[in-house]
Coordinates of C-alpha atoms and ligand atoms in Angstrom, one line a residue:
M166 CA 2.1 -5.9 29.1
A167 CA 2.8 -3.0 27.4
G168 CA -0.1 -0.5 27.4
F169 CA -2.6 -1.3 24.8
T170 CA -4.7 -3.7 23.3
L171 CA -5.3 -5.4 20.3
H172 CA -8.7 -5.1 18.3
K173 CA -9.3 -7.6 15.6
L174 CA -10.6 -5.8 12.9
H175 CA -11.3 -8.3 10.0
D176 CA -11.5 -13.0 10.6
S177 CA -7.5 -12.9 9.2
F178 CA -6.3 -9.5 9.6
G179 CA -6.0 -6.4 11.3
A180 CA -5.6 -5.2 13.8
E181 CA -6.5 -1.7 16.5
I182 CA -4.4 -0.8 19.2
R183 CA -6.0 0.9 22.2
G184 CA -4.6 2.8 24.3
L185 CA -1.8 4.2 22.6
D186 CA -0.9 8.4 21.8
L187 CA 0.8 8.1 19.3
S188 CA 2.4 11.6 19.7
A189 CA 4.1 11.0 22.4
P190 CA 7.8 7.9 22.2
M191 CA 6.9 5.3 22.7
D192 CA 9.8 3.0 24.9
P193 CA 11.6 0.8 23.9
E194 CA 9.2 -2.5 25.6
T195 CA 6.2 -0.2 23.6
C196 CA 8.1 0.2 20.7
E197 CA 9.2 -3.9 19.3
A198 CA 5.1 -5.3 20.9
V199 CA 4.0 -3.0 17.9
T200 CA 6.7 -3.3 15.7
Q201 CA 5.3 -7.5 16.9
A202 CA 1.9 -6.7 16.2
W203 CA 2.2 -5.5 12.6
L204 CA 4.1 -8.3 12.1
D205 CA 1.4 -10.9 13.0
H206 CA -1.8 -8.0 11.9
L207 CA -0.3 -7.0 8.9
I208 CA -2.2 -3.3 8.9
L209 CA -2.7 -1.7 12.3
L210 CA -5.0 1.0 13.2
F211 CA -4.6 4.0 15.8
R212 CA -8.2 6.4 16.2
D213 CA -8.2 9.2 17.2
Q214 CA -4.9 10.3 17.2
D215 CA -3.9 13.8 17.6
L216 CA -0.7 14.2 14.8
T217 CA 1.8 17.4 13.4
P218 CA 3.7 16.2 10.5
E219 CA 7.2 16.4 13.1
A220 CA 5.4 13.9 15.6
Q221 CA 3.6 11.7 11.8
R222 CA 7.1 11.0 11.5
K223 CA 8.6 10.4 14.8
F224 CA 6.3 7.6 15.1
C225 CA 7.5 6.2 11.6
E226 CA 11.1 6.8 11.9
Q227 CA 10.7 4.1 15.6
F228 CA 10.2 1.5 13.1
G229 CA 12.7 2.3 10.3
P230 CA 13.9 5.3 8.5
L231 CA 11.9 6.8 6.1
G232 CA 11.3 5.9 3.0
G233 CA 11.6 8.4 0.1
R234 CA 9.9 9.5 -2.9
L235 CA 11.0 7.8 -6.3
R236 CA 9.1 9.9 -9.0
K237 CA 10.8 13.0 -9.6
A238 CA 10.2 16.5 -7.6
E239 CA 9.4 18.8 -10.2
D240 CA 6.7 15.8 -11.8
R241 CA 4.5 15.7 -8.6
P242 CA 2.0 18.1 -8.0
E243 CA 3.1 20.4 -4.8
G244 CA 6.5 20.1 -5.5
R245 CA 9.8 20.7 -4.4
D246 CA 9.6 20.8 -0.9
A247 CA 8.5 17.3 0.2
E248 CA 11.1 14.6 -0.5
N249 CA 9.2 12.3 2.7
I250 CA 5.8 13.1 3.3
M251 CA 3.0 13.2 0.7
L252 CA 0.3 14.9 1.2
V253 CA -2.8 12.2 0.0
T254 CA -6.2 15.0 -1.1
N255 CA -8.3 16.4 -3.7
V256 CA -8.5 20.1 -2.7
R257 CA -6.7 22.8 -4.8
K258 CA -4.9 25.9 -5.0
N259 CA -6.1 27.8 -8.9
G260 CA -7.3 24.7 -9.8
V261 CA -4.4 22.4 -9.5
P262 CA -4.5 20.1 -6.9
I263 CA -2.5 20.6 -3.1
G264 CA -1.1 16.9 -2.9
S265 CA -1.0 13.3 -4.8
L266 CA -4.0 10.4 -5.6
P267 CA -6.1 13.0 -5.7
D268 CA -9.8 12.1 -6.9
G269 CA -11.6 9.1 -6.5
E270 CA -11.1 5.2 -7.0
M271 CA -7.5 4.0 -7.5
F272 CA -6.5 -0.4 -8.5
F273 CA -5.1 -2.6 -5.8
H274 CA -1.5 -1.7 -5.8
H275 CA 1.6 -2.3 -3.4
D276 CA 3.4 0.6 -2.8
K277 CA 6.7 1.9 -4.7
C278 CA 6.3 -2.3 -5.8
Y279 CA 7.9 -0.7 -9.0
A280 CA 11.2 -0.1 -7.5
P281 CA 14.6 -1.9 -7.1
E282 CA 13.8 -1.9 -2.6
P283 CA 9.6 -0.9 -1.9
D284 CA 9.1 0.7 0.9
W285 CA 8.4 -2.1 4.1
G286 CA 6.2 0.3 4.7
T287 CA 3.0 3.7 4.5
M288 CA 1.2 4.8 7.0
L289 CA -1.8 7.3 6.3
Y290 CA -3.0 9.5 8.5
A291 CA -6.5 11.2 8.1
M292 CA -6.3 14.5 8.6
E293 CA -10.0 15.5 6.6
V294 CA -12.0 12.1 5.4
T295 CA -14.9 12.4 3.4
R296 CA -19.3 11.9 4.6
V297 CA -19.2 8.5 1.3
G298 CA -16.3 6.3 -0.2
G299 CA -12.9 7.2 -0.5
H300 CA -12.4 4.0 1.4
T301 CA -8.9 2.8 1.3
L302 CA -9.3 -1.5 1.2
F303 CA -6.3 -4.1 2.2
A304 CA -6.3 -7.4 1.3
N305 CA -4.0 -10.1 2.5
M306 CA -1.8 -11.1 0.4
Y307 CA -0.4 -14.6 2.2
D308 CA -3.8 -15.9 2.5
A309 CA -4.2 -14.7 -1.3
W310 CA -1.4 -16.8 -1.4
E311 CA -2.2 -19.9 0.5
T312 CA -5.6 -20.4 -1.3
L313 CA -4.6 -19.8 -4.8
P314 CA -6.2 -23.3 -6.3
N315 CA -2.9 -25.4 -7.3
D316 CA -2.0 -25.3 -10.7
L317 CA -3.1 -20.9 -10.5
K318 CA 0.2 -21.8 -8.1
D319 CA 1.4 -23.9 -10.1
R320 CA 1.6 -21.7 -13.6
I321 CA 3.4 -19.1 -11.5
E322 CA 5.1 -20.1 -8.8
G323 CA 9.5 -19.8 -9.8
R324 CA 8.9 -16.5 -12.1
Q325 CA 9.9 -13.3 -11.7
V326 CA 6.4 -10.0 -12.4
L327 CA 6.8 -7.2 -14.2
H328 CA 5.4 -4.4 -12.0
I329 CA 4.6 -1.1 -13.8
Y330 CA 4.1 2.4 -12.1
K331 CA 2.4 5.4 -14.5
Y332 CA 1.2 7.6 -12.0
L333 CA -2.3 6.7 -12.7
P334 CA -4.9 5.5 -10.9
T335 CA -6.9 3.1 -12.7
E336 CA -4.9 2.9 -16.0
R337 CA -2.2 0.2 -16.6
V338 CA 0.7 0.5 -19.2
D339 CA 0.1 -1.0 -22.5
L340 CA 2.7 -3.2 -22.7
K341 CA 2.8 -1.1 -27.1
E342 CA 4.0 1.7 -25.6
D343 CA 7.6 2.9 -24.4
I344 CA 7.6 2.1 -20.7
D345 CA 11.5 3.1 -19.6
K346 CA 9.9 6.4 -19.7
Y347 CA 7.7 5.3 -16.5
D348 CA 9.4 3.3 -13.1
H349 CA 9.7 -0.6 -13.8
Q350 CA 11.0 -3.1 -11.8
W351 CA 10.9 -7.2 -12.0
Q352 CA 9.8 -8.7 -8.9
P353 CA 9.7 -12.3 -7.9
I354 CA 6.1 -12.7 -8.1
V355 CA 5.8 -14.7 -4.7
I356 CA 7.9 -13.2 -1.9
T357 CA 9.9 -14.2 1.1
H358 CA 8.9 -11.0 3.6
P359 CA 12.0 -10.1 4.9
K360 CA 11.2 -10.2 9.0
T361 CA 8.5 -13.5 8.7
G362 CA 10.4 -15.6 6.7
R363 CA 6.5 -16.2 5.2
R364 CA 5.6 -16.7 1.8
A365 CA 3.0 -13.3 0.6
L366 CA 1.9 -12.8 -3.3
Y367 CA 3.5 -10.3 -4.9
V368 CA 0.8 -9.8 -8.4
N369 CA -1.7 -6.5 -8.2
E370 CA -4.3 -5.1 -10.4
L371 CA -2.5 -1.9 -11.1
M372 CA 1.1 -2.3 -12.4
S373 CA 2.0 -5.8 -12.5
A374 CA 2.0 -5.8 -16.5
M375 CA 3.8 -9.6 -17.2
I376 CA 4.3 -12.5 -15.9
E377 CA 8.1 -14.5 -17.1
G378 CA 7.6 -17.1 -19.3
Y379 CA 4.3 -16.8 -21.4
E380 CA 3.2 -14.9 -24.6
E381 CA 1.6 -11.0 -23.5
D382 CA -2.2 -13.0 -23.8
E383 CA -1.7 -15.1 -21.0
S384 CA 0.4 -13.8 -18.6
R385 CA -2.0 -11.1 -18.6
E386 CA -4.7 -14.1 -18.2
I387 CA -2.6 -15.2 -15.2
I388 CA -3.0 -11.9 -13.6
D389 CA -6.7 -11.0 -14.1
R390 CA -6.7 -14.8 -12.9
L391 CA -5.1 -13.3 -9.7
V392 CA -6.1 -10.5 -9.0
E393 CA -10.4 -11.9 -9.5
N394 CA -8.6 -15.0 -6.6
V395 CA -7.4 -12.4 -4.5
K396 CA -10.8 -10.4 -4.9
S397 CA -13.4 -13.2 -4.0
A398 CA -11.7 -14.9 -1.3
D399 CA -11.7 -13.7 2.3
V400 CA -9.3 -11.6 3.4
I401 CA -10.2 -8.4 2.3
Y402 CA -10.6 -5.9 4.6
D403 CA -12.5 -2.6 3.7
H404 CA -11.2 0.1 6.3
K405 CA -13.9 3.3 6.7
W406 CA -11.8 6.4 7.4
Q407 CA -12.6 8.4 10.0
R408 CA -11.0 11.3 10.6
G409 CA -7.7 11.6 13.4
D410 CA -7.7 7.9 12.2
L411 CA -3.8 6.4 11.5
V412 CA -3.5 3.3 10.0
M413 CA 0.2 1.9 9.1
W414 CA -0.1 -1.4 6.3
D415 CA 3.4 -4.1 5.4
N416 CA 3.6 -3.4 2.0
W417 CA 4.9 -6.8 1.4
C418 CA 2.3 -8.6 2.3
T419 CA -1.1 -6.8 1.8
M420 CA -2.2 -4.7 -1.0
H421 CA -4.6 -2.1 -1.4
A422 CA -7.5 0.0 -3.3
R423 CA -9.5 2.6 -3.0
T424 CA -13.2 3.3 -3.4
D425 CA -14.5 5.9 -6.0
F426 CA -16.3 9.1 -3.6
P427 CA -17.7 12.9 -4.3
R428 CA -15.7 14.6 -5.9
D429 CA -16.4 18.3 -4.6
Q430 CA -16.2 16.7 -0.3
T431 CA -12.8 17.4 0.8
R432 CA -10.8 14.1 1.6
M433 CA -7.0 14.7 3.1
L434 CA -4.7 12.0 4.9
R435 CA -0.8 13.1 5.3
R436 CA 1.2 9.6 4.2
Y437 CA 4.8 9.6 5.6
T438 CA 7.2 5.7 4.1
I439 CA 9.2 3.1 5.6
S440 CA 12.2 2.5 3.6
G441 CA 12.5 -0.7 3.0
Q442 CA 15.3 -3.7 1.5
A443 CA 15.4 -6.1 -2.4
L444 CA 12.9 -8.4 -2.1
S445 CA 14.0 -12.0 -3.3
A446 CA 11.5 -15.2 -3.1
Ligands
OGA602 C1 -1.2 6.2 -1.2 C2 -2.4 4.1 -1.5 C3 -4.9 5.0 -0.6 C4 -6.5 6.5 -0.1 O1 -0.9 6.4 0.1 O2 0.0 5.1 -1.6 O3 -2.9 4.3 -2.0 O4 -6.6 5.6 0.0 N1 -4.1 5.6 -0.4 O5 -6.1 7.5 -0.7
MN603 MN1 -1.3 3.5 -2.5

């Protein structure tokens, strides 16, 4: 047996793994067992980790090549040095955020769904956390698809959805804008997970802008109904961060959001991603 134990986080999905020090390389059997646990449970939590950037990067690379950044270096707050690493933080220097996604609430989204090859995984490591708020919410999109009413399934089955990202946490694109200004990509609205073969709903609150084959109003109404359905189904795990937590999530079968938090409390997480591939229906 691989030297760790599994503890479920939510009835629907998510597991905490205890007994591993992520700063040490995993042997091949452990790596395989963790990968299988990740595919089975969708998100994994490891508590009380002590990780340098280098150690976190090495842990990440055991699952595949690092994901890159789509956003141009000169547009990123932290500038050119950060091709793979991202600081998710509200810390500011001379009033300017030193990282990305600084403040407050963020709507539900899938990382990189607006790219041709969405990243498989994202890993966030908590270095400083707020006393209140700033939770990350995760939704199980396999269950979200399975529990969808049949009439809704019929309205979307086999269609494509357009994802657009303005790099703003709670602002969707207005389709009257010139969308070529923003990163955007058509994707199947229900994808087949490349590694598990299971079907997952691939629509989210922040980035999904339009469903193929509908007028704008009807398409918006369907997207809103889909999102409401996910929110009201019992498929959401609410993660309250502790310093030293590392959470890794699967971007193909989960989406995530962030709850609001006070501006005067420091929040700092370090993020790497695992690259992905094109997704099909
Ligand atoms: C992210 C993200 C949420 C958070 O890093 O992709 O959405 O809780 N972060 O900061
Ligand atoms: Mn995200």
